[in-house]
Amino acid sequence: MTGGQIRELDSAGFEIANHTWNHPNLRQLSEPQIEQELSRLNDFL
């Protein structure tokens, strides 16, 4: 999705939430890797 599409959904009342950038199996990642996944999408949003 583009930033514009996300803004349109947000304006239409959809809830926008972070559930990682690449959808990895979080059980297989270290805490710093999990934080990086979440931060990357937070920066985009």
GROMACS .gro file of C-alpha atoms in nm:
model
   45
    1MET     CA    1   0.000   0.000   0.000
    2THR     CA    2   0.107   0.354  -0.056
    3GLY     CA    3   0.112   0.624   0.207
    4GLY     CA    4  -0.178   0.792   0.028
    5GLN     CA    5  -0.388   0.477   0.040
    6ILE     CA    6  -0.321   0.439   0.411
    7ARG     CA    7  -0.420   0.802   0.473
    8GLU     CA    8  -0.745   0.745   0.279
    9LEU     CA    9  -0.830   0.442   0.490
   10ASP     CA   10  -0.748   0.634   0.807
   11SER     CA   11  -0.971   0.922   0.695
   12ALA     CA   12  -1.251   0.673   0.627
   13GLY     CA   13  -1.234   0.555   0.988
   14PHE     CA   14  -1.027   0.239   0.950
   15GLU     CA   15  -0.793   0.157   1.236
   16ILE     CA   16  -0.430   0.150   1.122
   17ALA     CA   17  -0.208  -0.072   1.336
   18ASN     CA   18   0.146  -0.202   1.325
   19HIS     CA   19   0.198  -0.577   1.296
   20THR     CA   20   0.557  -0.574   1.164
   21TRP     CA   21   0.707  -0.490   0.826
   22ASN     CA   22   0.780  -0.834   0.678
   23HIS     CA   23   0.552  -1.056   0.891
   24PRO     CA   24   0.834  -1.277   1.025
   25ASN     CA   25   0.785  -1.545   1.287
   26LEU     CA   26   0.855  -1.332   1.593
   27ARG     CA   27   0.942  -1.641   1.797
   28GLN     CA   28   1.250  -1.682   1.579
   29LEU     CA   29   1.375  -1.325   1.621
   30SER     CA   30   1.579  -1.161   1.893
   31GLU     CA   31   1.431  -0.869   2.084
   32PRO     CA   32   1.639  -0.614   1.884
   33GLN     CA   33   1.518  -0.771   1.557
   34ILE     CA   34   1.156  -0.749   1.673
   35GLU     CA   35   1.205  -0.385   1.768
   36GLN     CA   36   1.353  -0.318   1.423
   37GLU     CA   37   1.052  -0.480   1.253
   38LEU     CA   38   0.811  -0.263   1.451
   39SER     CA   39   1.018   0.054   1.413
   40ARG     CA   40   1.044   0.018   1.037
   41LEU     CA   41   0.667   0.014   0.994
   42ASN     CA   42   0.615   0.286   1.256
   43ASP     CA   43   0.851   0.509   1.057
   44PHE     CA   44   0.651   0.439   0.740
   45LEU     CA   45   0.317   0.507   0.907
   0.00000   0.00000   0.00000
